Short mmCIF file of C-alpha atoms and ligand atoms in Angstrom, two decimals:
data_model
loop_
_atom_site.label_atom_id
_atom_site.label_comp_id
_atom_site.label_asym_id
_atom_site.label_seq_id
_atom_site.Cartn_x
_atom_site.Cartn_y
_atom_site.Cartn_z
CA MET A 1174 14.25 7.38 -2.62
CA ILE A 1175 14.62 7.08 1.09
CA GLU A 1176 17.59 5.02 2.24
CA THR A 1177 17.97 3.99 5.86
CA LYS A 1178 19.83 1.35 7.91
CA LEU A 1179 16.84 -0.89 7.18
CA THR A 1180 16.91 -0.68 3.37
CA GLU A 1181 20.61 -1.48 3.48
CA LEU A 1182 20.33 -4.38 5.95
CA LEU A 1183 17.43 -6.09 4.21
CA ASP A 1184 18.19 -5.12 0.55
CA ILE A 1185 14.80 -3.45 0.02
CA ARG A 1186 14.07 -0.22 -1.94
CA TYR A 1187 11.75 1.34 0.62
CA PRO A 1188 12.02 1.07 4.44
CA LEU A 1189 8.57 -0.47 4.64
CA PHE A 1190 7.19 -3.66 6.25
CA GLN A 1191 3.69 -4.70 5.30
CA GLY A 1192 1.89 -5.80 8.48
CA GLY A 1193 1.71 -9.56 8.98
CA MET A 1194 -2.06 -9.70 9.43
CA ALA A 1195 -3.51 -13.16 10.08
CA TRP A 1196 -5.82 -14.40 7.24
CA LEU A 1197 -5.17 -11.21 5.17
CA ALA A 1198 -1.41 -11.11 4.69
CA THR A 1199 -1.24 -13.95 2.16
CA HIS A 1200 1.26 -14.52 -0.70
CA GLU A 1201 -0.87 -12.43 -3.05
CA LEU A 1202 -0.43 -9.27 -0.99
CA ALA A 1203 3.11 -9.98 0.26
CA ALA A 1204 4.46 -10.73 -3.27
CA ALA A 1205 2.93 -7.47 -4.59
CA VAL A 1206 4.52 -5.43 -1.74
CA SER A 1207 7.94 -7.10 -2.18
CA GLU A 1208 7.85 -6.59 -5.96
CA ALA A 1209 7.02 -2.90 -5.33
CA GLY A 1210 10.21 -2.52 -3.25
CA GLY A 1211 8.91 -2.90 0.29
CA LEU A 1212 9.03 -6.02 2.49
CA GLY A 1213 5.93 -8.16 1.89
CA VAL A 1214 5.05 -10.25 4.94
CA ILE A 1215 3.03 -13.47 5.11
CA GLY A 1216 0.95 -13.54 8.31
CA ALA A 1217 0.97 -17.08 9.80
CA GLY A 1218 -1.69 -16.21 12.44
CA ASN A 1219 -3.19 -19.41 13.79
CA ALA A 1220 -2.56 -21.33 10.53
CA PRO A 1221 -0.87 -24.78 10.48
CA PRO A 1222 2.67 -25.27 9.16
CA GLU A 1223 1.59 -26.82 5.83
CA TRP A 1224 -0.37 -23.62 4.98
CA VAL A 1225 2.68 -21.47 5.75
CA GLN A 1226 4.87 -23.68 3.58
CA ALA A 1227 2.42 -23.40 0.65
CA GLN A 1228 2.33 -19.61 1.09
CA ILE A 1229 6.12 -19.35 1.00
CA ASP A 1230 6.27 -21.56 -2.14
CA ALA A 1231 3.56 -19.45 -3.87
CA LEU A 1232 5.31 -16.22 -2.97
CA ARG A 1233 8.66 -17.46 -4.21
CA ARG A 1234 7.09 -18.37 -7.56
CA LYS A 1235 6.02 -14.74 -7.97
CA THR A 1236 9.03 -12.77 -6.73
CA ALA A 1237 12.73 -13.19 -5.99
CA ARG A 1238 12.71 -10.12 -3.71
CA PRO A 1239 13.17 -10.39 0.07
CA PHE A 1240 10.00 -11.12 2.11
CA GLY A 1241 9.02 -11.91 5.67
CA VAL A 1242 6.81 -14.24 7.68
CA ASN A 1243 5.05 -13.05 10.86
CA VAL A 1244 4.81 -15.72 13.51
CA MET A 1245 1.99 -15.14 15.98
CA LEU A 1246 3.41 -16.67 19.16
CA LEU A 1247 0.00 -17.37 20.76
CA SER A 1248 -0.77 -19.75 17.92
CA PRO A 1249 -1.00 -23.44 18.83
CA TYR A 1250 1.22 -24.05 15.78
CA ALA A 1251 3.88 -21.41 16.61
CA ALA A 1252 6.68 -23.97 17.23
CA GLU A 1253 5.92 -25.90 14.00
CA VAL A 1254 5.66 -22.68 11.97
CA MET A 1255 9.09 -21.65 13.33
CA GLU A 1256 10.43 -24.96 11.94
CA VAL A 1257 9.04 -24.09 8.51
CA VAL A 1258 10.50 -20.61 8.65
CA ILE A 1259 13.94 -21.97 9.62
CA GLU A 1260 13.95 -24.68 7.01
CA ASN A 1261 13.02 -22.24 4.29
CA LYS A 1262 15.59 -19.65 5.44
CA VAL A 1263 12.89 -16.94 5.31
CA PRO A 1264 14.79 -13.64 4.93
CA VAL A 1265 12.90 -11.71 7.66
CA VAL A 1266 10.89 -13.06 10.56
CA THR A 1267 8.67 -10.81 12.58
CA THR A 1268 6.85 -12.08 15.62
CA GLY A 1269 3.78 -10.89 17.54
CA ALA A 1270 2.08 -11.39 20.91
CA GLY A 1271 5.05 -12.82 22.75
CA ASN A 1272 8.75 -13.44 23.18
CA PRO A 1273 10.63 -15.20 20.37
CA GLY A 1274 13.70 -15.79 22.59
CA PRO A 1275 13.55 -19.62 22.52
CA TRP A 1276 13.94 -19.68 18.69
CA LEU A 1277 16.38 -16.88 18.23
CA GLU A 1278 19.61 -18.78 17.98
CA ARG A 1279 18.22 -21.26 15.42
CA LEU A 1280 16.61 -18.49 13.35
CA LYS A 1281 19.88 -16.54 13.23
CA ASN A 1282 21.92 -19.66 12.35
CA ALA A 1283 19.54 -20.18 9.38
CA GLY A 1284 20.26 -16.59 8.23
CA CYS A 1285 16.82 -15.20 9.11
CA ARG A 1286 16.83 -11.56 10.27
CA VAL A 1287 14.61 -11.36 13.30
CA PHE A 1288 12.42 -8.31 13.98
CA PRO A 1289 10.15 -8.99 16.99
CA VAL A 1290 7.18 -6.68 17.51
CA VAL A 1291 7.35 -5.02 20.90
CA ALA A 1292 4.92 -2.72 22.72
CA SER A 1293 7.22 -1.73 25.59
CA VAL A 1294 10.74 -0.49 26.29
CA ALA A 1295 11.43 -3.35 28.73
CA MET A 1296 10.72 -5.98 26.05
CA ALA A 1297 12.82 -4.01 23.52
CA ARG A 1298 15.81 -4.01 25.87
CA ARG A 1299 15.44 -7.73 26.69
CA LEU A 1300 15.32 -8.75 23.03
CA ALA A 1301 18.16 -6.44 22.05
CA ARG A 1302 20.35 -8.14 24.66
CA MET A 1303 19.37 -11.52 23.18
CA GLY A 1304 20.72 -10.44 19.76
CA VAL A 1305 17.73 -9.64 17.52
CA ASP A 1306 18.48 -7.79 14.29
CA GLY A 1307 15.88 -5.04 14.76
CA LEU A 1308 12.54 -4.33 16.39
CA VAL A 1309 9.08 -3.31 15.30
CA ALA A 1310 7.82 -0.82 17.92
CA GLU A 1311 4.04 -1.04 17.67
CA GLY A 1312 1.88 1.62 19.28
CA GLY A 1313 -1.70 1.09 20.49
CA GLU A 1314 -3.14 2.80 17.38
CA ALA A 1315 -2.50 -0.47 15.59
CA GLY A 1316 -5.13 -3.07 14.84
CA GLY A 1317 -5.40 -6.42 16.50
CA HIS A 1318 -3.58 -7.30 19.73
CA VAL A 1319 -2.28 -4.02 21.14
CA GLY A 1320 -0.20 -2.54 23.94
CA GLU A 1321 -0.86 0.56 26.04
CA LEU A 1322 1.54 3.12 24.63
CA SER A 1323 0.98 5.25 21.55
CA THR A 1324 3.39 5.19 18.62
CA MET A 1325 4.37 8.81 19.29
CA VAL A 1326 5.85 7.99 22.73
CA LEU A 1327 6.86 4.34 22.21
CA VAL A 1328 9.04 4.79 19.12
CA PRO A 1329 11.48 7.47 20.42
CA GLN A 1330 11.89 5.58 23.69
CA VAL A 1331 12.66 2.27 21.94
CA VAL A 1332 15.04 4.11 19.59
CA ASP A 1333 16.91 5.51 22.56
CA ALA A 1334 16.95 2.20 24.44
CA VAL A 1335 18.49 -0.01 21.76
CA ASP A 1336 21.25 0.28 19.13
CA LEU A 1337 19.24 -1.44 16.41
CA PRO A 1338 17.03 -0.41 13.48
CA VAL A 1339 13.53 0.30 14.79
CA VAL A 1340 10.45 0.01 12.56
CA ALA A 1341 7.54 2.20 13.73
CA ALA A 1342 4.07 0.68 13.57
CA GLY A 1343 0.56 1.76 14.57
CA GLY A 1344 -1.36 4.66 13.03
CA ILE A 1345 0.78 5.03 9.88
CA ALA A 1346 -1.24 5.21 6.71
CA ASP A 1347 0.17 8.02 4.56
CA GLY A 1348 3.34 9.97 3.72
CA ARG A 1349 2.92 12.21 6.73
CA GLY A 1350 2.95 9.24 9.05
CA VAL A 1351 6.05 7.86 7.34
CA ALA A 1352 7.85 11.19 7.70
CA ALA A 1353 6.75 11.45 11.33
CA ALA A 1354 8.07 7.96 12.12
CA LEU A 1355 11.44 8.89 10.57
CA ALA A 1356 11.42 12.11 12.61
CA LEU A 1357 10.99 9.96 15.79
CA GLY A 1358 14.18 8.10 14.86
CA ALA A 1359 12.65 5.04 13.24
CA ALA A 1360 14.59 3.40 10.39
CA GLY A 1361 11.36 2.38 8.72
CA VAL A 1362 7.61 1.87 9.06
CA GLN A 1363 5.15 -1.01 9.17
CA VAL A 1364 1.75 -0.41 7.60
CA GLY A 1365 -1.14 -2.83 8.07
CA THR A 1366 -4.64 -1.41 7.83
CA ARG A 1367 -4.00 0.48 4.57
CA PHE A 1368 -2.77 -2.72 2.90
CA VAL A 1369 -6.04 -4.48 3.87
CA CYS A 1370 -7.56 -2.20 1.22
CA ALA A 1371 -4.95 -3.22 -1.41
CA ALA A 1372 -6.49 -4.71 -4.47
CA GLU A 1373 -4.33 -7.87 -3.95
CA CYS A 1374 -5.51 -8.42 -0.36
CA VAL A 1375 -7.85 -11.40 -0.03
CA ALA A 1376 -10.00 -9.70 2.63
CA HIS A 1377 -13.71 -10.05 1.91
CA PRO A 1378 -15.03 -6.97 -0.02
CA ARG A 1379 -17.33 -6.16 2.95
CA TYR A 1380 -14.30 -6.07 5.30
CA LYS A 1381 -12.55 -3.60 2.96
CA GLU A 1382 -15.77 -1.59 2.76
CA ALA A 1383 -15.96 -1.42 6.59
CA ILE A 1384 -12.47 0.06 6.70
CA LEU A 1385 -13.25 2.54 3.94
CA LYS A 1386 -16.34 3.69 5.84
CA ALA A 1387 -14.68 3.94 9.29
CA GLY A 1388 -14.56 7.27 11.04
CA ASP A 1389 -12.04 8.61 13.50
CA ARG A 1390 -13.51 7.03 16.62
CA ASP A 1391 -14.62 3.68 15.12
CA ALA A 1392 -11.50 1.55 15.86
CA VAL A 1393 -11.90 0.69 19.53
CA VAL A 1394 -10.19 -1.68 22.00
CA SER A 1395 -12.06 -4.54 23.71
CA GLY A 1396 -10.91 -7.49 25.76
CA ARG A 1397 -8.72 -5.65 28.26
CA SER A 1398 -10.09 -7.91 31.01
CA THR A 1399 -8.85 -11.00 29.12
CA GLY A 1400 -5.23 -9.79 29.12
CA HIS A 1401 -5.32 -9.73 25.33
CA PRO A 1402 -6.78 -6.37 24.36
CA VAL A 1403 -7.71 -6.24 20.63
CA ARG A 1404 -8.47 -3.18 18.48
CA CYS A 1405 -11.34 -3.66 16.02
CA LEU A 1406 -14.11 -1.67 14.41
CA LYS A 1407 -17.30 -1.02 16.37
CA ASN A 1408 -20.09 -3.35 15.27
CA ARG A 1409 -22.75 -5.69 16.68
CA PHE A 1410 -20.13 -8.26 17.80
CA TRP A 1411 -18.10 -5.56 19.54
CA LYS A 1412 -21.24 -4.28 21.35
CA GLU A 1413 -22.17 -7.74 22.62
CA PHE A 1414 -18.58 -8.48 23.65
CA THR A 1415 -18.07 -5.25 25.57
CA SER A 1416 -21.43 -5.45 27.34
CA LEU A 1417 -20.59 -8.99 28.55
CA GLU A 1418 -17.13 -7.77 29.53
CA LYS A 1419 -18.63 -4.83 31.51
CA ALA A 1420 -21.02 -7.24 33.18
CA GLY A 1421 -17.97 -9.11 34.50
CA ALA A 1422 -18.02 -12.23 32.26
CA PRO A 1423 -15.04 -14.46 33.07
CA PRO A 1424 -12.07 -14.15 30.66
CA GLU A 1425 -12.47 -17.76 29.48
CA GLU A 1426 -16.05 -17.09 28.37
CA LEU A 1427 -14.96 -13.94 26.53
CA GLU A 1428 -12.05 -15.78 24.85
CA ARG A 1429 -14.55 -18.49 23.74
CA LEU A 1430 -16.96 -15.90 22.39
CA GLY A 1431 -14.15 -14.34 20.34
CA THR A 1432 -12.97 -17.64 18.78
CA GLY A 1433 -13.42 -17.73 14.98
CA LYS A 1434 -14.86 -14.21 14.88
CA TYR A 1435 -11.91 -12.75 12.96
CA HIS A 1436 -12.13 -15.40 10.24
CA ALA A 1437 -15.92 -14.79 10.02
CA ALA A 1438 -15.32 -11.14 9.25
CA ALA A 1439 -12.09 -11.24 7.25
CA ILE A 1440 -12.87 -14.14 4.92
CA LEU A 1441 -16.62 -14.84 5.15
CA GLY A 1442 -17.48 -11.11 5.16
CA ASP A 1443 -19.73 -11.22 8.24
CA VAL A 1444 -18.72 -7.72 9.35
CA GLU A 1445 -21.58 -7.47 11.87
CA ASN A 1446 -21.21 -10.70 13.87
CA GLY A 1447 -17.47 -11.09 13.24
CA SER A 1448 -14.54 -9.10 14.58
CA VAL A 1449 -13.21 -6.49 12.13
CA LEU A 1450 -9.64 -6.01 13.33
CA ALA A 1451 -8.30 -2.66 12.15
CA GLY A 1452 -6.13 0.16 13.43
CA GLN A 1453 -7.15 3.74 14.16
CA ALA A 1454 -5.73 4.68 10.71
CA ALA A 1455 -8.78 2.94 9.18
CA ALA A 1456 -10.35 6.40 9.08
CA MET A 1457 -7.50 7.55 6.81
CA VAL A 1458 -7.94 4.76 4.27
CA ASN A 1459 -10.26 5.99 1.53
CA LYS A 1460 -9.66 3.83 -1.56
CA ILE A 1461 -8.92 0.37 -2.84
CA GLN A 1462 -5.79 0.43 -4.98
CA PRO A 1463 -2.92 -1.81 -6.07
CA ALA A 1464 -0.29 -2.46 -3.34
CA ALA A 1465 2.41 -0.92 -5.54
CA ASP A 1466 0.44 2.39 -5.67
CA ILE A 1467 0.21 2.39 -1.89
CA VAL A 1468 3.97 1.92 -1.61
CA THR A 1469 4.63 4.71 -4.14
CA GLU A 1470 2.17 7.14 -2.52
CA LEU A 1471 3.57 6.53 1.02
CA PHE A 1472 7.11 7.44 -0.02
CA ALA A 1473 6.29 10.21 -2.52
CA GLY A 1474 4.22 11.77 0.25
CA ALA A 1475 7.02 11.32 2.81
CA GLY A 1476 9.48 12.93 0.42
CA GLN A 1477 7.23 15.97 0.06
CA VAL A 1478 6.94 16.33 3.82
CA CYS A 1479 10.67 15.98 4.32
CA ALA A 1480 11.32 18.68 1.69
CA ARG A 1481 8.78 20.99 3.28
CA LEU A 1482 10.21 20.48 6.74
CA GLY A 1483 13.74 20.94 5.40
CA GLY A 1484 12.63 24.42 4.23
CA LEU A 1485 11.67 25.27 7.87
CA ALA A 1486 15.15 24.60 9.22
CA PRO A 1487 16.83 27.73 10.59
O1 LIG B 501 0.47 -9.43 17.59
C1 LIG B 501 0.04 -8.39 17.18
N1 LIG B 501 -1.21 -8.28 16.67
C2 LIG B 501 -2.14 -9.26 16.65
S1 LIG B 501 -1.93 -10.84 17.25
C3 LIG B 501 -3.46 -11.24 16.87
S2 LIG B 501 -4.13 -12.80 17.17
C4 LIG B 501 -4.76 -12.59 18.77
N2 LIG B 501 -6.09 -12.65 18.87
C5 LIG B 501 -6.66 -12.50 20.06
C6 LIG B 501 -5.88 -12.26 21.19
C7 LIG B 501 -4.55 -12.14 21.08
C8 LIG B 501 -3.95 -12.32 19.84
C9 LIG B 501 -4.10 -10.18 16.32
N3 LIG B 501 -3.34 -9.10 16.20
N4 LIG B 501 0.84 -7.31 17.11
C10 LIG B 501 2.17 -7.35 17.64
C11 LIG B 501 2.16 -7.16 19.09
N5 LIG B 501 2.92 -7.88 19.90
N6 LIG B 501 1.47 -6.28 19.79
C12 LIG B 501 1.79 -6.45 21.07
C13 LIG B 501 2.71 -7.48 21.14
C14 LIG B 501 3.39 -8.05 22.26
C15 LIG B 501 2.79 -8.25 23.45
C16 LIG B 501 3.45 -8.85 24.49
C17 LIG B 501 4.71 -8.40 22.10
C18 LIG B 501 5.40 -8.98 23.09
C19 LIG B 501 4.77 -9.24 24.30
O2 LIG B 501 5.50 -9.78 25.27
C20 LIG B 501 4.86 -10.48 26.31
C21 LIG B 501 5.89 -10.97 27.22
O3 LIG B 501 6.32 -12.10 27.03
O4 LIG B 501 6.29 -10.11 28.03
#
């Protein structure tokens, strides 16, 4: 049992957020993670508000444990999804790809704990001043839309900059990563890529297979020139996209080329012509297993590391 400020604040058994991955973090996965003692998170992605409402209803039919919704702020539905989250008094709201400042007061009045994802110390400081409940500090090892800093340097700097619980994200896929995050001062971890290979995750079997097969240098970043760099697995789509990018294609053309490609891979299983978003930890994911087993393994492993390191103390 690992208790931190985060387990206490959110009434969860393990200091763990499941990543709020668009298309993949549905009620099936989130309910399983929450039932196992972590914080399951529904990923709203670009989905409309009715979809998010149905997901929350389905999750609540399966578990009474706390859960979260991730609001992707670049979504055309972000404002309407925020309304759903507020009306439903969702226990924990994480946000990605932007600044949730405009909704903070109303979220807090509804009793939602707000944990924005940040990729820089400046954003962490700004949001701490605005009164968020905690932060997810996400390093560039993560999948999807990423910042420049690695988890190893981002987390301790965010921990020092704010007086709030910090959840470390990016590159964490086993007990060693959990222990390392705690060593950096984090109050918990967020794990995404490993949960894509949970039995309950609705990802297409070929998407899961691509992650299981990934090697250490297969999760690469493209789209830096668009201002929205994205980490995904190397494939045919990635090759075409990066060669156009290198040839100086305008950002609008690249954005257009990317549209719908994540859905094609994640749900339709077109892992060659679609975009297989995944973090660098894909190489460390080697089996499909129930979400509850992932949760147990992460913290049993972390406990072993902590015991071993305790033995090294002078
Ligand atoms: O958001 C993510 N991961 C994502 S979002 C996404 S959908 C998308 N697809 C194509 C292009 C862009 C997005 C797929 N994966 N992770 C959390 C995260 N948030 N990483 C980085 C940030 C971030 C970036 C800028 C947070 C705040 C921020 O602030 C900008 C500002 O307003 O200063």
